[in-house]
XYZ file of C-alpha atoms in Angstrom:
342
model
C 1.069 28.229 -46.651
C 0.165 26.745 -43.645
C 3.489 27.284 -41.014
C 4.687 23.714 -39.150
C 3.725 22.707 -36.356
C 7.237 23.006 -33.680
C 7.024 19.643 -32.592
C 6.536 19.454 -28.350
C 9.367 19.394 -26.434
C 10.625 17.638 -23.457
C 11.529 18.366 -19.698
C 14.637 16.371 -20.238
C 15.661 18.543 -23.271
C 15.056 21.368 -21.644
C 17.261 19.522 -18.657
C 19.799 18.959 -21.145
C 20.067 22.172 -22.189
C 19.890 24.436 -18.837
C 22.616 21.887 -17.742
C 20.902 21.144 -14.940
C 18.769 17.996 -14.163
C 15.238 16.759 -15.073
C 14.664 17.435 -10.740
C 15.979 20.534 -10.883
C 13.130 21.939 -14.000
C 10.252 20.206 -12.115
C 11.220 22.761 -9.396
C 11.124 25.047 -11.409
C 7.887 24.197 -13.064
C 6.013 23.728 -9.883
C 7.617 27.024 -7.864
C 9.527 25.244 -5.518
C 11.692 27.812 -3.931
C 14.535 25.382 -3.220
C 16.426 26.425 -6.967
C 18.873 28.605 -6.953
C 17.792 32.277 -8.627
C 19.729 32.264 -11.442
C 19.508 28.643 -12.386
C 15.734 29.660 -11.793
C 15.610 32.531 -14.703
C 18.024 30.284 -16.805
C 15.102 27.368 -16.680
C 12.462 29.936 -17.131
C 14.368 31.650 -20.008
C 14.383 28.385 -22.116
C 10.721 27.090 -20.924
C 9.411 30.111 -22.621
C 11.357 30.236 -25.605
C 10.376 26.549 -26.184
C 6.896 27.826 -25.604
C 6.525 25.098 -22.779
C 3.395 23.615 -21.957
C 2.827 21.074 -18.991
C 0.510 18.781 -19.662
C -1.847 17.272 -18.471
C -2.732 19.847 -15.352
C -5.570 21.695 -15.448
C -5.789 25.101 -14.495
C -5.501 25.940 -10.790
C -3.525 23.471 -10.694
C -5.587 20.544 -10.249
C -5.359 16.943 -11.269
C -7.799 15.858 -13.807
C -6.532 12.145 -13.948
C -4.841 10.172 -11.185
C -3.466 5.571 -12.139
C -3.732 4.021 -9.444
C -1.790 0.758 -9.997
C -1.199 -2.380 -8.354
C 0.251 -5.864 -8.084
C -2.973 -7.564 -7.334
C -6.716 -6.997 -7.702
C -8.204 -9.957 -6.548
C -8.676 -8.752 -2.754
C -11.189 -6.936 -0.486
C -8.463 -5.075 0.731
C -8.106 -3.253 -3.220
C -11.660 -2.767 -2.669
C -10.739 -0.008 0.238
C -7.672 1.285 -1.136
C -9.481 2.274 -4.600
C -12.616 3.809 -2.125
C -11.088 5.937 -0.556
C -8.398 7.208 -3.712
C -11.889 7.593 -4.770
C -13.403 9.980 -2.572
C -10.278 11.881 -2.219
C -10.533 12.318 -5.930
C -14.151 13.319 -6.111
C -14.069 15.844 -4.390
C -11.183 17.665 -5.724
C -13.198 16.654 -9.658
C -10.055 14.467 -10.314
C -10.647 11.167 -12.166
C -9.014 8.093 -11.373
C -7.656 5.118 -13.575
C -7.267 1.466 -11.627
C -4.833 -1.047 -13.429
C -2.698 -4.021 -12.522
C 0.153 -4.050 -13.665
C 1.520 -8.038 -12.185
C 5.339 -6.815 -12.358
C 6.704 -9.629 -11.029
C 4.768 -12.576 -12.931
C 4.694 -9.921 -16.205
C 7.314 -7.514 -16.599
C 6.216 -6.078 -19.926
C 2.767 -4.688 -18.347
C 5.150 -2.201 -16.755
C 5.948 -0.290 -19.712
C 2.746 -1.190 -21.034
C 1.456 0.807 -18.603
C 3.651 3.182 -18.372
C 2.747 4.255 -22.336
C -0.585 4.531 -21.335
C -0.115 6.417 -18.538
C 1.930 9.036 -21.589
C -1.270 8.825 -23.696
C -3.940 9.216 -21.280
C -1.652 12.056 -20.407
C -2.375 11.437 -16.581
C -1.115 13.981 -13.623
C -0.022 11.674 -11.020
C -0.019 7.607 -10.212
C -0.766 5.667 -6.928
C 0.783 2.769 -6.530
C 0.531 0.225 -4.273
C 2.452 -2.403 -2.178
C 5.032 -2.527 -4.062
C 8.864 -1.031 -5.479
C 9.064 2.315 -7.153
C 12.607 1.062 -8.416
C 14.648 3.452 -10.242
C 13.966 3.032 -13.322
C 10.223 3.530 -12.810
C 10.561 6.242 -10.637
C 12.970 8.332 -13.845
C 10.330 6.851 -16.956
C 7.596 8.663 -14.295
C 9.915 12.042 -13.654
C 10.012 12.178 -17.607
C 6.678 12.264 -18.191
C 6.501 14.679 -15.130
C 3.830 12.068 -13.217
C 4.296 12.890 -8.987
C 4.195 9.283 -7.626
C 2.806 7.943 -3.904
C 3.426 4.837 -3.081
C 0.588 2.969 -0.594
C 2.073 -0.172 1.655
C 5.298 0.161 0.042
C 6.760 -3.676 -0.941
C 10.371 -3.060 0.426
C 12.244 -0.840 2.966
C 10.314 2.396 1.959
C 12.521 4.973 -0.014
C 12.708 8.754 1.241
C 12.290 10.339 -2.282
C 9.210 9.229 -2.768
C 6.284 9.822 -0.645
C 4.752 6.684 1.072
C 1.431 5.849 2.814
C 1.507 3.204 4.743
C 0.149 2.115 8.131
C 1.485 0.869 12.102
C 1.856 -2.849 10.985
C 4.510 -3.738 14.044
C 2.381 -2.324 16.405
C -1.289 -3.545 15.496
C 0.813 -7.311 15.402
C 2.614 -6.911 19.178
C -0.926 -5.503 20.162
C -3.103 -8.593 18.650
C -0.637 -11.531 20.028
C -1.014 -9.213 24.045
C -4.124 -9.523 23.165
C -4.185 -13.535 23.082
C -1.364 -13.944 25.591
C -4.051 -11.636 28.236
C -6.448 -13.750 28.042
C -4.445 -16.561 28.893
C -2.976 -18.004 25.431
C 0.387 -19.714 25.677
C 1.023 -21.189 22.130
C -0.783 -18.719 19.521
C -0.291 -20.664 16.160
C 0.740 -17.317 13.041
C -0.358 -17.104 9.986
C 2.263 -15.186 7.886
C 2.003 -12.522 4.606
C 3.473 -13.169 1.905
C 7.063 -13.436 2.031
C 9.104 -10.444 0.824
C 6.759 -7.610 1.801
C 7.531 -4.565 4.123
C 4.505 -5.302 5.897
C 4.582 -9.019 5.987
C 8.330 -8.566 8.181
C 6.767 -6.191 10.424
C 3.627 -8.564 11.346
C 5.640 -11.454 11.939
C 8.109 -9.029 13.638
C 5.221 -7.466 16.287
C 3.688 -11.495 16.785
C 7.408 -12.026 18.136
C 7.341 -8.936 20.512
C 4.265 -10.044 21.584
C 5.477 -13.068 22.726
C 8.863 -11.982 23.839
C 6.833 -9.256 26.178
C 4.755 -12.347 28.178
C 7.979 -14.003 28.300
C 6.609 -16.602 25.709
C 9.772 -18.595 23.127
C 9.012 -18.252 19.431
C 8.460 -21.296 18.022
C 9.104 -21.686 14.778
C 6.708 -24.505 14.313
C 3.920 -22.750 14.409
C 4.662 -19.277 12.341
C 3.002 -20.905 8.897
C 3.808 -19.302 5.745
C 1.019 -18.043 4.090
C 0.149 -15.139 0.752
C -2.707 -12.834 2.335
C -5.306 -15.187 0.715
C -8.022 -17.493 1.443
C -6.842 -20.530 0.805
C -2.980 -20.526 2.307
C -5.000 -19.149 5.443
C -7.002 -22.929 5.116
C -3.599 -24.452 4.233
C -1.846 -22.949 7.369
C -4.882 -23.309 9.592
C -4.922 -27.128 8.557
C -0.661 -27.967 8.890
C -1.730 -25.963 12.558
C -4.068 -28.106 13.059
C -2.357 -31.292 12.684
C 0.256 -30.776 14.815
C 1.123 -32.950 17.614
C 0.304 -29.671 20.004
C -1.881 -27.950 18.006
C -1.990 -23.699 19.428
C -5.072 -22.470 21.355
C -5.217 -19.484 19.647
C -4.072 -18.493 15.755
C -3.089 -14.735 14.636
C -3.550 -14.162 10.737
C -1.645 -11.397 9.348
C -4.255 -10.584 7.340
C -8.640 -11.353 7.580
C -8.691 -13.384 4.359
C -6.072 -15.784 5.825
C -7.978 -15.782 9.209
C -11.374 -16.846 7.077
C -9.445 -19.491 5.986
C -8.578 -20.966 9.286
C -11.562 -20.459 10.317
C -12.727 -23.321 7.870
C -9.781 -25.631 8.933
C -11.274 -25.525 12.372
C -14.512 -26.329 11.152
C -13.109 -29.138 8.576
C -11.451 -30.155 11.639
C -15.042 -30.407 13.532
C -13.822 -27.638 16.253
C -15.011 -24.551 17.121
C -14.283 -20.828 17.532
C -13.511 -19.818 20.135
C -14.592 -22.465 22.046
C -11.466 -24.407 20.890
C -9.204 -22.545 19.027
C -9.411 -18.210 19.014
C -8.390 -16.619 16.138
C -7.382 -13.228 15.081
C -7.054 -11.085 11.605
C -5.592 -8.237 10.628
C -7.351 -5.630 8.575
C -11.135 -5.076 9.273
C -12.781 -5.788 6.337
C -16.178 -5.786 5.767
C -16.451 -9.599 6.051
C -14.439 -9.338 9.613
C -18.231 -7.969 10.909
C -20.178 -10.533 9.018
C -17.972 -13.894 9.714
C -19.678 -16.022 12.214
C -18.402 -15.949 14.460
C -17.576 -11.812 13.625
C -13.654 -11.934 13.836
C -11.432 -9.942 16.647
C -9.069 -8.413 13.372
C -6.478 -5.236 13.824
C -8.156 -2.246 11.922
C -5.955 -1.082 9.572
C -7.238 2.335 7.912
C -7.042 1.125 4.476
C -9.852 4.084 3.282
C -7.803 6.206 4.661
C -5.260 5.781 3.079
C -6.148 5.801 -0.092
C -7.861 9.042 0.696
C -4.146 10.560 1.849
C -2.367 9.167 -0.932
C -4.791 10.935 -3.534
C -4.502 14.223 -1.391
C -0.568 13.801 -1.464
C -0.219 13.441 -5.225
C -2.964 16.359 -5.142
C -0.520 18.368 -3.282
C 2.518 17.931 -4.971
C 0.427 18.916 -8.599
C 0.000 21.596 -7.168
C 3.441 22.506 -6.609
C 3.395 22.023 -2.094
C 6.089 20.302 -0.908
C 5.628 17.215 1.617
C 7.251 17.554 4.466
C 6.460 13.940 5.918
C 7.502 11.800 3.389
C 6.832 8.231 5.142
C 3.315 8.347 7.261
C 1.768 5.588 9.044
C -1.528 5.734 9.771
C -2.646 4.244 13.235
C -4.131 0.732 13.452
C -6.378 -0.281 16.411
C -7.280 -3.776 17.979
C -11.274 -4.350 17.125
C -12.273 -7.634 20.011
C -15.111 -9.149 18.883
C -16.697 -13.046 19.480
C -13.743 -15.188 17.640
C -11.388 -14.867 20.650
C -12.165 -16.151 24.139
C -9.607 -17.632 26.898
C -7.938 -21.008 26.436
C -10.291 -24.227 27.215
C -10.086 -25.712 30.624
C -8.304 -22.029 31.703
């Protein structure tokens, strides 16, 4: 008679029997040194007695599968992140699964994604422009899936490694470029409200104005949502003002290209009639007519670092800097010039 197969034990069951937290068991599994010797011995004995096997991790501690999760996948910005993650994953012999979970509009999609993560035994997760809230983090811990957040939506949680860019500094540089060539009336097209990067870029714009002694004018700051259409609408609104701006700084390249179209439909020209600056340095920025002055955000590098951080965590390494911001830089092209008549 064949012996009945013993049901698989979970990390939560081990933690409960040992009288410790789930993260403590995870630290033992990852070989971390920050566990008391007696606690480590008790947990290791239980793991051994129950025949516990870590799922989805290859020999040598390498990841077999990384989940890359976006709220939306309808932007060239996402493609750059994917490119960086794929490159780092391929170097490590890992594979990538890309998903969009639309957490804001369809909460059930998060549950479906977690079920999929469990079913395919994913080894790590990279979440882009989202908040890793306590319930989602607890579920990922239960599944033993380390997570990294790229460009966090809200205030970064220091318990979770995050990868971002110097949004504030980049916005200051873009604004100072425009004031430096003589612009005093500068419009701003803001990103999606509530996102950390949107607030940082707006604050940087205001700081750049302040450094030039220019008071902030709320009528010149128009809300957008990072896409082309919102840039067109905001650009049109700015150009309809009784005293339109001589320059516009848009918080994304897609919105900047929308401003281009508004300028064209008004019978005006960039940069002869109005200067335009974007943010991201997507490939489209170089192909635009005229080529777009923009703040280069190292999107592919952010994706690459996120993947490498997940792989390090899978190998039991401690991430020394939970919050990393990669440098942005201004790329001056042909869309900016001194204001007409200056």
